[in-house]
Amino acid sequence: MSTDTMKAVVFHGPGKVTVEDRPIPKIKDDGDIIVKVDKTALCGSELHVFRGHQPSGTGFVMGHEFTGHVHEVGSSVKSVKVGDRVVSPFTTSCGECFYCQHGFSSRCTKSLLLGSTVLDGAQAQFVRVPTADGTVMKAPPKIKDEALVLMADIFPTGMFAAKNGFKHSTPEEIKESVVVLIGCGPVALCALCNITDYNPKHILAIDSVPSRLELAKSLGAEPWNFQTDREGLNQRVKELTDGRGADIVIEVVGLSPALRMGYELLRPWGVISSVGVHNGEIPWNGNEAYGKNLRVQMGRCPVRSIFAEALESLERHQDRLGFMADKIMPLSEAVEGYDMFDKMKVQKTCPQILPGLVWLRRLVTSLDRLLAPVRRRLSSSSSSSTSNISLSSALFLSRWPIRTDHLSPATFVIACPLPPASPSPHFLGHSYNMSAEDAQNSAGNANAIADQLDRLNVDGEAADVTPRTEQEYAESQLTLRAIVSSKEAGVIIGKAGKNVADLRDETGVRAGVSKVVQGVHDRVLSVTGSLSGISKAYGLVAKGLLDGAPSMGMGGVIRSDGTHPIRLLISHNQMGTIIGRQGLKIKQIQDASGVRMVAQKEMLPQSTERIVEVQGSPSGIEKAIWEIGKCLIDDHERGYGTVLYNPAVRVQPGAGPLTTNNGGAPAGLNSGRSYNRTGHGADFSDSPPSTFQRRSGSDAANRPPPPTHTEDGEKMQTQNISIPSDMVGCIIGRGGSKISEIRKTSGARISIAKAPHDDTGERMFTITGSASANEKALYLLYENLEAEKMRRSQAQD
């Protein structure tokens, strides 16, 4: 290796990192420093980039958690000098802006994330750190390297949570306070260490995973499993506070149910300190907050602003947190490290080669996942009596080259403190010996136990969710619903229920179709069971619909190329997971399965569900359902509180009864595509769809099918948009003049529903033509719509 180059871990796209030679970074600005890296972490957030879940550029050095020694300094740097051992947060801070000056560095206006397209990271032998005076600090000599890495965000965030809980109380009040800690993951355990510094009267730690509660107990808290004894927890808090409620609640989870629990356990004028990352709604209303004089502190930890104080605290507590470090591997094996981290391929033993890669433990998120490594290990080695936890954070030691000739080739079992004398039979968050019989018993009950968990075990920004294996996905339980027409329901159910009974027997799922509602075309198919069973079931449903449609005279939308649409009902809150940023995820699903998917933009009437239409062959639909199910399992918390769609007759205010045609669909709508009532659709397929052939029991079935190509040979496609009823007239124009002009100019056929398609009062425009014709028609329609809106706005002024 040249003296001008270094080894670095470089990102080259989803699933691909390499260890390669890169130029050693140089000073670019007077405030820069170059750090020779001693240790650098592979953080859970980097897996989002590695897996492609977070779209990113390529060609940059990964890593934003590190420690090291200063190798070179810029001319204006004053806080450190060459040779100093330093530690850094995961982002840079300028130290000069309003937010940095006021202790709010988490909102620094010039902040940069290490390990991104804008700033190469620290999974390398050297790293450049801009605005060094505002970012790095000298590391206290008494803090071990393994503990220092916690300073990137985990430990300061825990300290921040504790500090916010107590800052409103006097020393006398603190001594009499009862504190409830919700969540016992890594950040929470760091918070617990800091809570004990305040010496409150009593600390209760709440979680649903016994191993985490054991660790919380060892750190000084009274453990409570909210899942198995919620009533006992409530009574215990009242007993300790003379019925008032907890004085301080510290929430380190990031889920609305956790915040709600904290609110319910809190006394009036109590304080909630929350560092969990919340995406859902705040679970109390204004009246509740007002009635309790609620005091809440939420948000991201300003890591750099509290660095000095956090380092002092870490020096006191580092030995208590020693269980978080496990394993060492060389930087040269970083590619393998990413693969292990991604797939959780953690070995029971490993060569003792130093320096290398250290795995930092992130306690995993449910008993089902905790026990999965036990099941895997038992299946691969029935004679083994020791199993090790899946791990989810790693540290690279980057000294290079690595000499191993002086080291023993012996292997070692990952060494961690043992639990108390009578450990929980469930798999602990740190390694210990478990008999194969106990492990098998625990594994056998894992799914049943996991089904009861609310997953109060996800930490804040430092948190990571342990990736599931394909087998774990296959065994995960969920319910997936779909809209079907009445005739489709008949095919699915079969004569005397034979088809649905066979479906249940073949796949092991519970399946059923909602009852008929007079005058309503839609029914709902519900399938509950394991993901493997559900995906297979929907593949069989698609096959059954293709095979059974002709004999039933079914009016559903089918294709002449052996494909059929399945119209899935998906919670509005979970749609982002399926679509992905810029449509990346939904495109990946289509590529993997060969289906075409359209995600509707509007929620169904009186529900919070939307439709995702999956059009493909039975085998393609089975693959797509598998991928969609994985998304829903990973993001199942967002599905809580979904208002389910219930097919019912809905009449527009002031309108007469709806007339129906061909099976109950409102006149003017396609009876086989009732999902169009939800409004605009977003087509994420790469190729345009062909037009559909519609089968029915009428003479219309004998008519020749509509053309599938234009005169120029381009494929025809159909798109739908919804427009408010009171705007339709301006688009049609007097005597149809405007719509005729749009048709003529664009070359597309445009039909307009005679009545609103649901209680939003919007009418459906169906556009059919080539891709370019449809695009031009859409442009002209929206241009007319915006012009009319502008005209009305000016008229009001």
PDB file of N, CA and C in Angstrom, residues 488 491-492 539-550 563-564:
ATOM      1  N   GLU A 488     -66.376 -12.325  -8.243  1.00  0.00           N
ATOM      2  CA  GLU A 488     -65.072 -12.855  -7.832  1.00  0.00           C
ATOM      3  C   GLU A 488     -65.196 -13.597  -6.512  1.00  0.00           C
ATOM      4  N   VAL A 491     -66.390 -17.085  -7.074  1.00  0.00           N
ATOM      5  CA  VAL A 491     -65.330 -17.989  -7.519  1.00  0.00           C
ATOM      6  C   VAL A 491     -64.448 -18.402  -6.345  1.00  0.00           C
ATOM      7  N   ILE A 492     -64.096 -17.449  -5.496  1.00  0.00           N
ATOM      8  CA  ILE A 492     -63.208 -17.732  -4.359  1.00  0.00           C
ATOM      9  C   ILE A 492     -63.864 -18.700  -3.384  1.00  0.00           C
ATOM     10  N   GLY A 539     -51.771 -16.303  -4.399  1.00  0.00           N
ATOM     11  CA  GLY A 539     -51.433 -16.884  -5.697  1.00  0.00           C
ATOM     12  C   GLY A 539     -52.497 -17.858  -6.163  1.00  0.00           C
ATOM     13  N   LEU A 540     -53.016 -18.662  -5.236  1.00  0.00           N
ATOM     14  CA  LEU A 540     -54.081 -19.606  -5.574  1.00  0.00           C
ATOM     15  C   LEU A 540     -55.381 -18.883  -5.896  1.00  0.00           C
ATOM     16  N   VAL A 541     -55.645 -17.788  -5.173  1.00  0.00           N
ATOM     17  CA  VAL A 541     -56.844 -16.992  -5.468  1.00  0.00           C
ATOM     18  C   VAL A 541     -56.772 -16.457  -6.895  1.00  0.00           C
ATOM     19  N   ALA A 542     -55.622 -15.914  -7.277  1.00  0.00           N
ATOM     20  CA  ALA A 542     -55.467 -15.385  -8.634  1.00  0.00           C
ATOM     21  C   ALA A 542     -55.657 -16.478  -9.674  1.00  0.00           C
ATOM     22  N   LYS A 543     -55.102 -17.649  -9.406  1.00  0.00           N
ATOM     23  CA  LYS A 543     -55.264 -18.775 -10.343  1.00  0.00           C
ATOM     24  C   LYS A 543     -56.722 -19.192 -10.428  1.00  0.00           C
ATOM     25  N   GLY A 544     -57.382 -19.242  -9.267  1.00  0.00           N
ATOM     26  CA  GLY A 544     -58.787 -19.618  -9.262  1.00  0.00           C
ATOM     27  C   GLY A 544     -59.653 -18.633 -10.022  1.00  0.00           C
ATOM     28  N   LEU A 545     -59.340 -17.346  -9.904  1.00  0.00           N
ATOM     29  CA  LEU A 545     -60.116 -16.338 -10.620  1.00  0.00           C
ATOM     30  C   LEU A 545     -59.902 -16.447 -12.124  1.00  0.00           C
ATOM     31  N   LEU A 546     -58.682 -16.711 -12.536  1.00  0.00           N
ATOM     32  CA  LEU A 546     -58.421 -16.888 -13.962  1.00  0.00           C
ATOM     33  C   LEU A 546     -59.133 -18.116 -14.509  1.00  0.00           C
ATOM     34  N   ASP A 547     -59.077 -19.217 -13.748  1.00  0.00           N
ATOM     35  CA  ASP A 547     -59.695 -20.464 -14.210  1.00  0.00           C
ATOM     36  C   ASP A 547     -61.214 -20.424 -14.122  1.00  0.00           C
ATOM     37  N   GLY A 548     -61.729 -19.752 -13.086  1.00  0.00           N
ATOM     38  CA  GLY A 548     -63.160 -19.807 -12.841  1.00  0.00           C
ATOM     39  C   GLY A 548     -63.965 -18.700 -13.454  1.00  0.00           C
ATOM     40  N   ALA A 549     -63.305 -17.663 -13.964  1.00  0.00           N
ATOM     41  CA  ALA A 549     -64.039 -16.510 -14.484  1.00  0.00           C
ATOM     42  C   ALA A 549     -64.992 -16.854 -15.621  1.00  0.00           C
ATOM     43  N   PRO A 550     -64.564 -17.621 -16.628  1.00  0.00           N
ATOM     44  CA  PRO A 550     -65.481 -17.876 -17.744  1.00  0.00           C
ATOM     45  C   PRO A 550     -66.760 -18.587 -17.318  1.00  0.00           C
ATOM     46  N   THR A 563     -53.077 -12.936 -16.822  1.00  0.00           N
ATOM     47  CA  THR A 563     -52.868 -12.220 -15.564  1.00  0.00           C
ATOM     48  C   THR A 563     -54.204 -11.756 -15.007  1.00  0.00           C
ATOM     49  N   HIS A 564     -54.202 -11.429 -13.741  1.00  0.00           N
ATOM     50  CA  HIS A 564     -55.428 -10.986 -13.072  1.00  0.00           C
ATOM     51  C   HIS A 564     -55.060  -9.980 -11.990  1.00  0.00           C
TER      52      HIS A 564
END
